[in-house]
Coordinates of N, CA and C in Angstrom, one line a residue:
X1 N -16.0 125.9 75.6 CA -17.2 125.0 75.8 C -17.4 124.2 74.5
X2 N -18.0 122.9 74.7 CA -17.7 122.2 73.7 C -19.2 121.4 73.3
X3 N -19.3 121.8 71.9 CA -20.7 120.4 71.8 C -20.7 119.3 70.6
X4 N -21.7 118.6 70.9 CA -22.1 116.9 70.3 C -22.8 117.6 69.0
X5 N -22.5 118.6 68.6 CA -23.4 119.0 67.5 C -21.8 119.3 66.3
X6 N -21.4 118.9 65.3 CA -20.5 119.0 64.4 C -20.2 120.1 63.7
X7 N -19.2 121.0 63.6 CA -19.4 121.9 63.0 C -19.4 122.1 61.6
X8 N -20.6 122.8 60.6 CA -20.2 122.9 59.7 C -19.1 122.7 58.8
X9 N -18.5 121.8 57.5 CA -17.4 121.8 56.7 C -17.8 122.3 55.7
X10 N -17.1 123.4 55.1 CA -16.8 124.1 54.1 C -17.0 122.8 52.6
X11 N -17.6 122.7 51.8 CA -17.4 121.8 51.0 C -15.8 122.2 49.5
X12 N -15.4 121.4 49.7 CA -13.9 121.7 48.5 C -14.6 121.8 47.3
X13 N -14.2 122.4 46.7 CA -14.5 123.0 44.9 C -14.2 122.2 44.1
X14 N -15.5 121.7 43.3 CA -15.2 120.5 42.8 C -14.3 121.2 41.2
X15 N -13.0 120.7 40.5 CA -12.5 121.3 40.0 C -12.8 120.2 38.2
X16 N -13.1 121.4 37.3 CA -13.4 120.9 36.2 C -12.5 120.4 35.0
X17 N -13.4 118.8 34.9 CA -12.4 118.2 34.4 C -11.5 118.5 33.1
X18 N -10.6 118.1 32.7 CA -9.6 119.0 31.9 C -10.0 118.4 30.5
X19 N -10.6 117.7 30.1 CA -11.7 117.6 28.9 C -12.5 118.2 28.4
X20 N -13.1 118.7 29.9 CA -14.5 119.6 29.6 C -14.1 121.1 29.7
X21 N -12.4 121.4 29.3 CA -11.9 123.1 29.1 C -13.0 123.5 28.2
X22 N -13.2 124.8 28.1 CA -14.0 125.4 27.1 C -12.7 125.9 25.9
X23 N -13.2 126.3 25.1 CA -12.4 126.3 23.7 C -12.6 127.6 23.6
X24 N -11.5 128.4 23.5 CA -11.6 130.4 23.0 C -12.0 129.8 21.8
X25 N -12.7 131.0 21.7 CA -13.3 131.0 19.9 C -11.7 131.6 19.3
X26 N -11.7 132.5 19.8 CA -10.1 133.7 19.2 C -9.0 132.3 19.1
X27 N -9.0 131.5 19.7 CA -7.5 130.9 19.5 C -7.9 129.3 18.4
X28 N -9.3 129.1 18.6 CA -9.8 128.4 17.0 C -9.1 129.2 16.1
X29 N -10.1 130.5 15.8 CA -9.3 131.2 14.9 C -8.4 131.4 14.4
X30 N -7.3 131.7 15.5 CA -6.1 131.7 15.2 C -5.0 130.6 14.4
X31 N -6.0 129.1 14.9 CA -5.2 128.1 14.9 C -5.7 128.0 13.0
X32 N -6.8 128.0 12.7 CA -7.0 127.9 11.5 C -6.4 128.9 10.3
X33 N -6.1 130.2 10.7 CA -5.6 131.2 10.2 C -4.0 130.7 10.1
X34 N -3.6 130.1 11.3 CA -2.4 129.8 10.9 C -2.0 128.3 9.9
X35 N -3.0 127.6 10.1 CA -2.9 126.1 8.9 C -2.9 127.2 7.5
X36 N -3.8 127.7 7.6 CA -3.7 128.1 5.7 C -2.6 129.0 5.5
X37 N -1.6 129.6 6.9 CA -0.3 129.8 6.3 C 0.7 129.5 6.1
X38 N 0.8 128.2 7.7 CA 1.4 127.2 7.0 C 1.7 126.4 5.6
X39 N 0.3 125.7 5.4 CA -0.1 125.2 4.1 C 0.5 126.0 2.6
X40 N 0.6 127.1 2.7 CA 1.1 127.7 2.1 C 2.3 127.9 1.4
X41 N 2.8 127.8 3.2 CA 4.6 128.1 3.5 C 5.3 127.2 3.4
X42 N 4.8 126.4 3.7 CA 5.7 124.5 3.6 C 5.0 123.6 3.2
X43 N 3.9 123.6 2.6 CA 2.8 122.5 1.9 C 2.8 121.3 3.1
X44 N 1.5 120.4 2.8 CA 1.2 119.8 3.4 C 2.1 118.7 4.1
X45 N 2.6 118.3 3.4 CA 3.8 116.8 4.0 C 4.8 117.4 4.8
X46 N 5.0 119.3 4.5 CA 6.4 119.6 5.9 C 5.6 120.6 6.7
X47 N 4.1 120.6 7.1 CA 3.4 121.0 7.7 C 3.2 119.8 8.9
X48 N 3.4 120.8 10.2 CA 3.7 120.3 11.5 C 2.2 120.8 12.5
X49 N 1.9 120.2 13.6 CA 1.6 120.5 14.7 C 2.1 121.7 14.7
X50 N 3.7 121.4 15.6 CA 4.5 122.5 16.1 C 4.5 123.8 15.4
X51 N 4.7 123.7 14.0 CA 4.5 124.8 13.4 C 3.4 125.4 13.2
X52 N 2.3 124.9 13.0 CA 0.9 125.6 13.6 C 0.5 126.2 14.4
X53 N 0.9 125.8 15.7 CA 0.8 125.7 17.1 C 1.9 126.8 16.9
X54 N 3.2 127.4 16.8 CA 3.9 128.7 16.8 C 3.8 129.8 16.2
X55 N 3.3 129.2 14.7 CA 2.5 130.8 13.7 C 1.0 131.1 14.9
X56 N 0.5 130.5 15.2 CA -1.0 130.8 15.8 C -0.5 131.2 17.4
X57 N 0.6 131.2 18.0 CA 0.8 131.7 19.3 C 0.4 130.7 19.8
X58 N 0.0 129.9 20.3 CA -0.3 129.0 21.2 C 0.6 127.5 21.8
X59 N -0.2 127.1 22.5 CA 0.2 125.9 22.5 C 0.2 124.6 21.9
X60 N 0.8 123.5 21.7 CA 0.1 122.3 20.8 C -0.9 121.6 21.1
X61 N -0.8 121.9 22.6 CA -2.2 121.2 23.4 C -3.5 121.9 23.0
X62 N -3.4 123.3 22.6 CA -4.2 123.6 22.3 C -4.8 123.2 20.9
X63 N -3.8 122.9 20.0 CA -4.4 122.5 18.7 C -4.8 121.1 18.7
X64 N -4.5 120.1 20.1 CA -4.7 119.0 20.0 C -6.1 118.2 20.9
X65 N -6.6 119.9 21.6 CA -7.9 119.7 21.9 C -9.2 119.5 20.8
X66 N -8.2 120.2 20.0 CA -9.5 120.6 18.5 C -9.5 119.4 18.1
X67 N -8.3 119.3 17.0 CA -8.1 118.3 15.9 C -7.0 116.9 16.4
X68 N -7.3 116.1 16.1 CA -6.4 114.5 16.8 C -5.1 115.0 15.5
X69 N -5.2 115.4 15.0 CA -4.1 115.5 13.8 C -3.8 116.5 12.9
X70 N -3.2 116.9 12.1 CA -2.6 117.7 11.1 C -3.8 117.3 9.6
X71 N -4.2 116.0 9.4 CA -4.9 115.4 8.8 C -6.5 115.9 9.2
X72 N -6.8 116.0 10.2 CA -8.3 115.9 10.6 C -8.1 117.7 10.7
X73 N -7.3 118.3 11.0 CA -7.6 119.9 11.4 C -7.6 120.3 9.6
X74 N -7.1 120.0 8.8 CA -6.9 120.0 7.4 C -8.6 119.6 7.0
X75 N -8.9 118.3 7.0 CA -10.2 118.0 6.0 C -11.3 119.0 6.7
X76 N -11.1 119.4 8.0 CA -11.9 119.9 8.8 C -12.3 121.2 8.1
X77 N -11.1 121.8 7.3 CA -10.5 123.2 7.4 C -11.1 123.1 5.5
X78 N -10.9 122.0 4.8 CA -11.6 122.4 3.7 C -13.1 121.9 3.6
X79 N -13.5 120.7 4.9 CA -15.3 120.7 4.4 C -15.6 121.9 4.7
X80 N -15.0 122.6 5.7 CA -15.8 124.1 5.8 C -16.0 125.1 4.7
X81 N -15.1 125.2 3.7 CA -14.8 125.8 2.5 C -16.5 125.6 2.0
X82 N -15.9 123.9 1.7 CA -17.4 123.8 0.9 C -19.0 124.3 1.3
X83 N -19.3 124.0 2.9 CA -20.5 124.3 3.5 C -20.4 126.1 3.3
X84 N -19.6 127.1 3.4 CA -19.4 128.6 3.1 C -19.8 128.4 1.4
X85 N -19.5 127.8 0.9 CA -19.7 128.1 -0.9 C -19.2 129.6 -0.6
X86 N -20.0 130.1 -2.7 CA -19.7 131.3 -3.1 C -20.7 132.3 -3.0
X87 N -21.4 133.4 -2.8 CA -22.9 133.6 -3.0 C -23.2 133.8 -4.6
X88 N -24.6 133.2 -4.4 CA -25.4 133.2 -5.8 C -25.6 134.8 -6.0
X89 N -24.5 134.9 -7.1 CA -25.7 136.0 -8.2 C -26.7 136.6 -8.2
X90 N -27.4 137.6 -8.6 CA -28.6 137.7 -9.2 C -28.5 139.2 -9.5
X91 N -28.3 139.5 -11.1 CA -28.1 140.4 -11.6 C -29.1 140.8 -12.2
X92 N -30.2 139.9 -13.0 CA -31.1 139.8 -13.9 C -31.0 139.3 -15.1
X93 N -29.4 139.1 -15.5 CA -29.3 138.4 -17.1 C -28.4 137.3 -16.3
X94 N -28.6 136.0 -17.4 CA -27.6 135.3 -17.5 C -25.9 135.4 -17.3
X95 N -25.9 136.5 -18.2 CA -24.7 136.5 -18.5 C -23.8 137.5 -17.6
X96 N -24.6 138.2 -16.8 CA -24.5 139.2 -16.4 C -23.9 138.2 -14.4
X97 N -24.7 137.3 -14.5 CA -24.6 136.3 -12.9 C -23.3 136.0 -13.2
X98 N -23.2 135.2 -14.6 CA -21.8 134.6 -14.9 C -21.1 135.4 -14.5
X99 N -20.6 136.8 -15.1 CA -19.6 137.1 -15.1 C -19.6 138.1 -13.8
X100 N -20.3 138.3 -12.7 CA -20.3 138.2 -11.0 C -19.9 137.2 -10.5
X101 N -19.9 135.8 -11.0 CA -19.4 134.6 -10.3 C -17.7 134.7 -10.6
X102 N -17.7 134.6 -12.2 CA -16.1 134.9 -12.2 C -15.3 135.9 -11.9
X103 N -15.8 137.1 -11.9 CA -14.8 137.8 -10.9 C -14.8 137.5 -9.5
X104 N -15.4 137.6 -8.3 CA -15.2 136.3 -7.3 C -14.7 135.4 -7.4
X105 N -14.9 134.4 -8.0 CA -13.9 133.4 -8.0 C -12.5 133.6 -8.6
X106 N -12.2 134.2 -9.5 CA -11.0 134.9 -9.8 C -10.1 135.4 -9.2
X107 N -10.8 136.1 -8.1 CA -9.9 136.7 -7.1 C -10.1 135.8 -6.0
X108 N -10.3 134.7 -5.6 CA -10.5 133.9 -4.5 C -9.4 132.7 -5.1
X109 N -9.2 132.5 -6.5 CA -8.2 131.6 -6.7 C -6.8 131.7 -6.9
X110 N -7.2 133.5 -7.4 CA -5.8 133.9 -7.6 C -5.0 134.5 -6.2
X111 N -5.8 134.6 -5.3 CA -5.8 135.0 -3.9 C -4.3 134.3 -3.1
X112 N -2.5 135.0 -3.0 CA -1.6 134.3 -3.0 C -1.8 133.2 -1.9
X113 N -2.6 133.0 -1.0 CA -3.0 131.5 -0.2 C -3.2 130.4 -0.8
X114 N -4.1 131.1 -1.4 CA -5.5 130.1 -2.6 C -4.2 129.3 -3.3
X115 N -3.8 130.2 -4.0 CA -3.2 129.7 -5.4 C -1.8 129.0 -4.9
X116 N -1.8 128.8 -3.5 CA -0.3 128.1 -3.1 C -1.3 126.7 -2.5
X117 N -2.1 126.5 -1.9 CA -2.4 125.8 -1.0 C -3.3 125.0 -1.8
X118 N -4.2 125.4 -3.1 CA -5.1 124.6 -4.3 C -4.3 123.1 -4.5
X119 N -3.0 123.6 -5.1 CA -2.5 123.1 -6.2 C -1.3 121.7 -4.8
X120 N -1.1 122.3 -3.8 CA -0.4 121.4 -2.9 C -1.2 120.1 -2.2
X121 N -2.4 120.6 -2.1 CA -3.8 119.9 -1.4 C -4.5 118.9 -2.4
X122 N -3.7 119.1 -3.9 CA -4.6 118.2 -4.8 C -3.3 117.3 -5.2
X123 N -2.5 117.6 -5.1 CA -1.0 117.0 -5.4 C -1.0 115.5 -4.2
X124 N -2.0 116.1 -3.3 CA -1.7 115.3 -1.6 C -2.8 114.5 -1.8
X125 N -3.6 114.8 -2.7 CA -5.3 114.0 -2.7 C -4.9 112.7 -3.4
X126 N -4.1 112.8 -4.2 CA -3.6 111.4 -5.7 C -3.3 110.5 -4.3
X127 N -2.5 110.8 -3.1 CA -1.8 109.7 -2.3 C -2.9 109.9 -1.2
X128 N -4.0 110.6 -0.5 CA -4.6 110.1 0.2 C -6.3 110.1 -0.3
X129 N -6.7 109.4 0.2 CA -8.4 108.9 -0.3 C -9.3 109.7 0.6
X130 N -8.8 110.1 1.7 CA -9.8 111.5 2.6 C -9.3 112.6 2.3
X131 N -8.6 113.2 1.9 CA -8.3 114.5 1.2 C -9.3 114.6 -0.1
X132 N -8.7 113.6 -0.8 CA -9.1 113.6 -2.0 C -10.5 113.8 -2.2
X133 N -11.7 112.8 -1.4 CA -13.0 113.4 -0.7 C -13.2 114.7 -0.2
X134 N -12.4 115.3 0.7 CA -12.8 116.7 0.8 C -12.4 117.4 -0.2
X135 N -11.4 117.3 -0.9 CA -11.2 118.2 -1.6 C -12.1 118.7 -3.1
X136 N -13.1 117.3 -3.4 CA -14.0 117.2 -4.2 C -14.9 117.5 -3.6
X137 N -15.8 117.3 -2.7 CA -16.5 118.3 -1.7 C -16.6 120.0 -1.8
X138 N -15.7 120.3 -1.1 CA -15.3 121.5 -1.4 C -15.5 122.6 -2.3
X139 N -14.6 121.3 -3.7 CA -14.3 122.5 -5.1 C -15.9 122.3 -5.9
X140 N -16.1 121.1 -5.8 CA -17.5 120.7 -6.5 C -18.5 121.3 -5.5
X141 N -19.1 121.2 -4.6 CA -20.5 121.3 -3.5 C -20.2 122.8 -3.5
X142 N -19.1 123.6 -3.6 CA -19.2 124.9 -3.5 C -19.6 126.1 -4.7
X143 N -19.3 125.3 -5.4 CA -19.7 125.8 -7.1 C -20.7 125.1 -7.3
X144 N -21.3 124.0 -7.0 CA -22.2 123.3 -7.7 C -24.0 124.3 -6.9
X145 N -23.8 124.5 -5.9 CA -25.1 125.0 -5.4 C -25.1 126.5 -6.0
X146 N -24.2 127.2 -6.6 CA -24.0 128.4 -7.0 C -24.5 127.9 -8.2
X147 N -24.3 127.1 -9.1 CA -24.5 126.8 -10.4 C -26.0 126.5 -10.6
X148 N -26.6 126.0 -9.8 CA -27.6 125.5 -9.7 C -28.5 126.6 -10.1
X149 N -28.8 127.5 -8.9 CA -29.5 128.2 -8.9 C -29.2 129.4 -9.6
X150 N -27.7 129.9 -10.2 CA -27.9 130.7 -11.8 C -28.6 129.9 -12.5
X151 N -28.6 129.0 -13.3 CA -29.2 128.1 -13.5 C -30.7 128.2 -13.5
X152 N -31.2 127.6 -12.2 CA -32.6 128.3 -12.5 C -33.5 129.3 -12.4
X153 N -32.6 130.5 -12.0 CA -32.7 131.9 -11.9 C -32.8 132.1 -13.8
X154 N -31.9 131.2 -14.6 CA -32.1 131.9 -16.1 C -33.1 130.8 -16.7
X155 N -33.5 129.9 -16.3 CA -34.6 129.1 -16.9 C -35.4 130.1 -16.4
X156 N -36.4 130.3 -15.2 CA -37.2 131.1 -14.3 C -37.1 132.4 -15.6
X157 N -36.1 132.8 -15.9 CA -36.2 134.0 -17.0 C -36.4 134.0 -18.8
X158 N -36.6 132.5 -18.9 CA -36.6 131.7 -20.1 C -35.5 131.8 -20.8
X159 N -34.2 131.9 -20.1 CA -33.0 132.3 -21.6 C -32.8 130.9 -21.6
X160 N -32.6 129.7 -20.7 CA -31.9 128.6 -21.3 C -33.4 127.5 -20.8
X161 N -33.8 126.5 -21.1 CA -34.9 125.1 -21.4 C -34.5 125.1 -19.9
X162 N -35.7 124.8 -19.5 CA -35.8 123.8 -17.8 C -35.5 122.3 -18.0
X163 N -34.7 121.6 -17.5 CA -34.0 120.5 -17.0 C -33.1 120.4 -17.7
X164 N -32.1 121.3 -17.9 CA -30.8 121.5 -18.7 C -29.5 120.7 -17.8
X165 N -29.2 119.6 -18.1 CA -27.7 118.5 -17.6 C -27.7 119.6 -16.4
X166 N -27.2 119.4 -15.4 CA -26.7 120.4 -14.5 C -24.9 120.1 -14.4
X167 N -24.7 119.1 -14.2 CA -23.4 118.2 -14.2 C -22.9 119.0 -15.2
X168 N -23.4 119.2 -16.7 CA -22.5 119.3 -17.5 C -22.7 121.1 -17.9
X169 N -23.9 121.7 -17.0 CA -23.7 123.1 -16.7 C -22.5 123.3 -16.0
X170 N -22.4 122.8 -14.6 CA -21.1 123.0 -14.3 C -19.8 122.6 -14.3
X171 N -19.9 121.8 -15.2 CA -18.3 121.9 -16.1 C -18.0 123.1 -16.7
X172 N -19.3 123.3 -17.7 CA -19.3 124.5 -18.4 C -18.9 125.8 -17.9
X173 N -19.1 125.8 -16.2 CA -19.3 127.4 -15.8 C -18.0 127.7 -15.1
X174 N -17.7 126.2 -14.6 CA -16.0 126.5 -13.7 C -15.4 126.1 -14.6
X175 N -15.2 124.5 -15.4 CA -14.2 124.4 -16.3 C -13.3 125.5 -16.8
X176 N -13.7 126.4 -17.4 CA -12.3 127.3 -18.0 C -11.3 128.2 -17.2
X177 N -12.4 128.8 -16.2 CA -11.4 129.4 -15.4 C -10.4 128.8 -14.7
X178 N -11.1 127.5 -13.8 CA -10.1 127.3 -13.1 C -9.3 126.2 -14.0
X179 N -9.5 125.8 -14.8 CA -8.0 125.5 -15.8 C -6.5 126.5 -15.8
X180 N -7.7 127.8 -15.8 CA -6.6 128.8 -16.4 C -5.8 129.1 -15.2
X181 N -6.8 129.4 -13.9 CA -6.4 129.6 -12.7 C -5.2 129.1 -12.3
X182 N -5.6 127.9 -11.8 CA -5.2 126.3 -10.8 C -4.7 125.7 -12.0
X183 N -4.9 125.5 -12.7 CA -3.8 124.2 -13.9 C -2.6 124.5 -14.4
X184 N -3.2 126.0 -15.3 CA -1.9 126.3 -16.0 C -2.1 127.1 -15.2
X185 N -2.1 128.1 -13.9 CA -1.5 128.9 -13.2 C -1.1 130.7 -14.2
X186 N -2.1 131.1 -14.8 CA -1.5 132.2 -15.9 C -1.6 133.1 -14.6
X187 N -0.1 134.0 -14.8 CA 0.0 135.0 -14.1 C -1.2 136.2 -14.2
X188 N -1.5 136.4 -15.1 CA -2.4 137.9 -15.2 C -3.7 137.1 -16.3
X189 N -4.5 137.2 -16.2 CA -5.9 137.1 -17.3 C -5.8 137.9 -18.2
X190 N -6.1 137.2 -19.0 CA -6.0 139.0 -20.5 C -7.1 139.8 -20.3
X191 N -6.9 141.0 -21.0 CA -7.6 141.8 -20.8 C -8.9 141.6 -21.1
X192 N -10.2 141.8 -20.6 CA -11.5 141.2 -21.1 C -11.8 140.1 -21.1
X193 N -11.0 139.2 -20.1 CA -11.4 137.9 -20.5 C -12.6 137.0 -19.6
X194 N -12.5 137.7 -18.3 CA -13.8 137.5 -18.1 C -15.6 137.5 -18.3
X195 N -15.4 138.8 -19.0 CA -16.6 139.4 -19.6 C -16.7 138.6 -20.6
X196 N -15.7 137.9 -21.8 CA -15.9 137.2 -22.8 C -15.9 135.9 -22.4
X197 N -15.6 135.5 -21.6 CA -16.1 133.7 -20.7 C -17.3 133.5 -20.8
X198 N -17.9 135.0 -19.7 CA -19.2 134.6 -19.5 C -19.8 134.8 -20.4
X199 N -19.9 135.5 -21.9 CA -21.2 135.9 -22.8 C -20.9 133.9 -23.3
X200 N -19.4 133.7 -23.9 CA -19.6 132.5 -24.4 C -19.9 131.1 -23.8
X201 N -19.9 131.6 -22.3 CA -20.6 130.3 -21.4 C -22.1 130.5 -21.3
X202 N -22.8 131.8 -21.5 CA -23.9 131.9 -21.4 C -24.7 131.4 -23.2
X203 N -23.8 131.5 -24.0 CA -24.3 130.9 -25.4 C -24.4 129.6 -25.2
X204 N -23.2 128.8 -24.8 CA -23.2 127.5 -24.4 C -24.4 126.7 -23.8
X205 N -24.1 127.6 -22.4 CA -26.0 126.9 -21.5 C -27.1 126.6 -22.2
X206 N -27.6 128.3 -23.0 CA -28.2 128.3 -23.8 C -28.7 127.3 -24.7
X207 N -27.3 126.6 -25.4 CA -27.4 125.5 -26.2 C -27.6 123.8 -25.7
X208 N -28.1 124.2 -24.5 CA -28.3 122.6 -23.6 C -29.6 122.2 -23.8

Protein backbone atom coordinates (compact mmCIF):
# COMPACT_ATOMS: atom_id res chain seq x y z
CA UNK A 1 0.00 0.00 0.00
CA UNK A 2 1.23 3.20 -0.87
CA UNK A 3 1.02 6.92 0.39
CA UNK A 4 1.36 10.89 -0.64
CA UNK A 5 3.06 11.31 2.65
CA UNK A 6 7.23 11.02 2.03
CA UNK A 7 9.10 8.88 3.94
CA UNK A 8 11.43 10.09 6.46
CA UNK A 9 15.41 10.56 5.05
CA UNK A 10 18.06 9.67 7.29
CA UNK A 11 20.07 13.00 7.17
CA UNK A 12 24.15 12.22 5.96
CA UNK A 13 26.85 13.10 8.58
CA UNK A 14 28.08 16.18 8.04
CA UNK A 15 31.94 15.27 7.96
CA UNK A 16 34.49 17.73 9.71
CA UNK A 17 36.42 19.82 7.85
CA UNK A 18 40.12 18.80 7.65
CA UNK A 19 41.37 22.24 9.06
CA UNK A 20 39.29 22.05 11.91
CA UNK A 21 41.31 18.35 12.96
CA UNK A 22 41.86 18.66 16.63
CA UNK A 23 45.61 18.58 17.53
CA UNK A 24 46.83 15.59 20.19
CA UNK A 25 48.52 17.37 22.85
CA UNK A 26 50.95 14.01 22.99
CA UNK A 27 52.03 14.42 19.36
CA UNK A 28 52.68 18.55 19.91
CA UNK A 29 54.81 17.18 22.39
CA UNK A 30 56.48 14.88 20.73
CA UNK A 31 57.03 17.05 17.69
CA UNK A 32 58.83 19.73 19.97
CA UNK A 33 60.88 17.11 21.88
CA UNK A 34 61.99 16.02 18.73
CA UNK A 35 63.15 19.74 17.23
CA UNK A 36 65.46 20.18 20.35
CA UNK A 37 66.95 16.82 19.22
CA UNK A 38 67.22 17.36 16.08
CA UNK A 39 68.66 20.84 16.64
CA UNK A 40 71.10 19.35 18.45
CA UNK A 41 71.95 16.44 16.14
CA UNK A 42 72.29 18.36 12.89
CA UNK A 43 72.04 22.14 13.82
CA UNK A 44 69.71 24.25 12.36
CA UNK A 45 70.52 24.70 8.48
CA UNK A 46 70.55 20.51 8.13
CA UNK A 47 67.44 20.40 10.23
CA UNK A 48 64.45 19.11 8.12
CA UNK A 49 60.65 18.81 8.37
CA UNK A 50 61.26 15.12 7.45
CA UNK A 51 63.61 14.60 10.08
CA UNK A 52 61.40 15.99 12.75
CA UNK A 53 58.46 14.45 11.62
CA UNK A 54 60.65 10.73 11.97
CA UNK A 55 62.51 11.31 15.42
CA UNK A 56 58.80 12.37 16.72
CA UNK A 57 56.97 9.24 14.99
CA UNK A 58 54.64 10.97 13.01
CA UNK A 59 53.71 12.36 10.09
CA UNK A 60 54.91 15.71 8.27
CA UNK A 61 51.40 16.65 7.89
CA UNK A 62 51.26 16.56 11.18
CA UNK A 63 54.07 18.97 11.85
CA UNK A 64 52.71 21.11 9.16
CA UNK A 65 49.35 21.59 10.83
CA UNK A 66 51.28 23.31 13.72
CA UNK A 67 54.09 25.26 12.28
CA UNK A 68 54.14 26.67 8.24
CA UNK A 69 57.94 25.81 8.66
CA UNK A 70 61.17 24.65 10.27
CA UNK A 71 61.55 28.52 10.99
CA UNK A 72 58.25 29.31 12.71
CA UNK A 73 58.14 25.78 14.77
CA UNK A 74 61.88 27.02 15.91
CA UNK A 75 61.04 30.86 17.07
CA UNK A 76 57.89 29.26 18.30
CA UNK A 77 59.98 26.77 20.36
CA UNK A 78 62.38 29.50 21.80
CA UNK A 79 59.58 32.43 22.59
CA UNK A 80 58.35 29.78 24.82
CA UNK A 81 61.70 29.33 26.56
CA UNK A 82 61.43 32.95 27.37
CA UNK A 83 57.54 33.20 28.60
CA UNK A 84 58.69 29.69 31.16
CA UNK A 85 61.90 31.93 32.44
CA UNK A 86 63.81 30.61 35.51
CA UNK A 87 61.99 30.69 39.09
CA UNK A 88 62.87 33.52 41.30
CA UNK A 89 64.86 32.72 44.39
CA UNK A 90 64.12 33.58 47.76
CA UNK A 91 66.54 32.42 50.22
CA UNK A 92 66.67 35.54 52.49
CA UNK A 93 70.25 36.82 51.57
CA UNK A 94 71.36 38.30 48.52
CA UNK A 95 73.88 36.22 48.01
CA UNK A 96 72.39 33.30 48.99
CA UNK A 97 69.36 33.98 45.70
CA UNK A 98 72.47 34.48 43.56
CA UNK A 99 74.04 31.51 44.00
CA UNK A 100 70.29 29.38 43.73
CA UNK A 101 70.06 31.15 40.41
CA UNK A 102 73.54 29.88 39.27
CA UNK A 103 73.34 26.52 40.07
CA UNK A 104 70.06 26.35 37.90
CA UNK A 105 71.18 27.95 35.34
CA UNK A 106 74.39 26.02 35.33
CA UNK A 107 72.90 22.94 34.85
CA UNK A 108 70.27 24.14 32.30
CA UNK A 109 73.30 25.50 30.17
CA UNK A 110 75.52 22.81 30.63
CA UNK A 111 72.56 20.49 29.99
CA UNK A 112 74.11 18.29 26.62
CA UNK A 113 70.92 19.87 24.48
CA UNK A 114 71.40 23.29 25.85
CA UNK A 115 74.95 23.44 25.30
CA UNK A 116 74.58 22.00 21.52
CA UNK A 117 71.56 23.93 20.43
CA UNK A 118 72.70 27.71 22.46
CA UNK A 119 75.66 28.09 20.54
CA UNK A 120 74.08 26.78 16.86
CA UNK A 121 70.84 29.09 17.31
CA UNK A 122 73.11 32.22 17.86
CA UNK A 123 75.58 31.29 14.99
CA UNK A 124 71.94 31.29 12.83
CA UNK A 125 70.79 34.61 14.52
CA UNK A 126 74.08 36.81 12.76
CA UNK A 127 72.17 35.55 9.27
CA UNK A 128 68.60 35.81 10.30
CA UNK A 129 66.79 38.96 11.90
CA UNK A 130 63.74 36.67 13.45
CA UNK A 131 65.92 34.31 15.25
CA UNK A 132 68.01 36.78 16.31
CA UNK A 133 64.73 38.51 18.03
CA UNK A 134 63.79 35.44 19.67
CA UNK A 135 66.75 34.52 20.66
CA UNK A 136 67.30 37.85 22.60
CA UNK A 137 63.84 37.40 23.93
CA UNK A 138 64.45 34.37 25.35
CA UNK A 139 68.06 34.61 26.82
CA UNK A 140 67.35 38.29 28.06
CA UNK A 141 63.21 38.24 29.15
CA UNK A 142 64.14 34.99 30.90
CA UNK A 143 66.82 36.17 33.19
CA UNK A 144 65.79 39.66 33.15
CA UNK A 145 62.32 39.04 35.23
CA UNK A 146 64.46 36.64 37.58
CA UNK A 147 66.90 39.60 38.06
CA UNK A 148 64.49 41.97 38.75
CA UNK A 149 62.89 40.68 41.45
CA UNK A 150 66.35 39.30 43.31
CA UNK A 151 66.79 42.57 42.99
CA UNK A 152 64.15 43.93 44.79
CA UNK A 153 63.73 41.14 47.09
CA UNK A 154 67.54 42.63 48.32
CA UNK A 155 66.61 46.34 48.25
CA UNK A 156 63.17 45.27 50.20
CA UNK A 157 66.10 43.80 52.65
CA UNK A 158 68.24 46.97 52.47
CA UNK A 159 71.55 45.17 51.21
CA UNK A 160 71.74 47.03 47.83
CA UNK A 161 69.94 51.24 47.28
CA UNK A 162 66.45 51.22 45.53
CA UNK A 163 66.66 52.16 41.85
CA UNK A 164 69.92 50.39 41.20
CA UNK A 165 70.59 50.33 36.92
CA UNK A 166 68.70 47.13 36.39
CA UNK A 167 70.28 46.71 32.71
CA UNK A 168 73.53 46.79 34.22
CA UNK A 169 72.34 44.41 37.28
CA UNK A 170 71.83 41.96 34.76
CA UNK A 171 74.86 41.99 32.96
CA UNK A 172 76.30 41.67 36.26
CA UNK A 173 74.31 38.48 37.34
CA UNK A 174 74.41 36.40 33.93
CA UNK A 175 77.46 38.00 32.30
CA UNK A 176 80.08 35.64 33.87
CA UNK A 177 78.55 32.53 33.83
CA UNK A 178 77.28 32.33 30.73
CA UNK A 179 80.58 33.56 29.07
CA UNK A 180 82.05 30.70 30.88
CA UNK A 181 79.10 28.41 29.91
CA UNK A 182 78.13 29.33 26.13
CA UNK A 183 81.37 31.30 24.97
CA UNK A 184 84.23 29.67 26.14
CA UNK A 185 82.24 26.37 26.65
CA UNK A 186 84.64 25.22 29.92
CA UNK A 187 84.18 21.58 30.35
CA UNK A 188 83.92 21.38 34.23
CA UNK A 189 83.64 24.75 36.58
CA UNK A 190 86.23 24.84 39.09
CA UNK A 191 85.71 23.87 42.25
CA UNK A 192 83.75 26.61 44.28
CA UNK A 193 83.12 28.61 41.66
CA UNK A 194 79.76 29.22 41.96
CA UNK A 195 79.51 30.07 45.55
CA UNK A 196 82.42 32.62 44.77
CA UNK A 197 80.44 34.33 41.69
CA UNK A 198 77.72 34.89 43.68
CA UNK A 199 79.44 36.52 47.08
CA UNK A 200 81.47 38.76 44.34
CA UNK A 201 78.36 39.57 42.23
CA UNK A 202 76.55 40.30 45.31
CA UNK A 203 79.55 42.99 46.42
CA UNK A 204 79.17 44.33 43.02
CA UNK A 205 75.17 44.99 43.16
CA UNK A 206 75.85 46.26 46.35
CA UNK A 207 78.19 48.92 44.81
CA UNK A 208 75.43 50.25 42.36
Amino acid sequence: MTTNAEEPRTRPRRRTPAGAAVLREDKTEAIRAAVFEELASVGYARMSIEGIARRAGVGKTAVYRRWRSKLHLVLDLVSAIAVQGLPAPDTGSLEGDLRLLYEVTSRALRHPVASQIIPDLQAEAARNPDIAEAMQKALREGQDGVAAKIMVSAAQRGEIRPGADEDLALDLISGPLYWRSVVIRSPKLPKGYLGTLARATAEALKAL
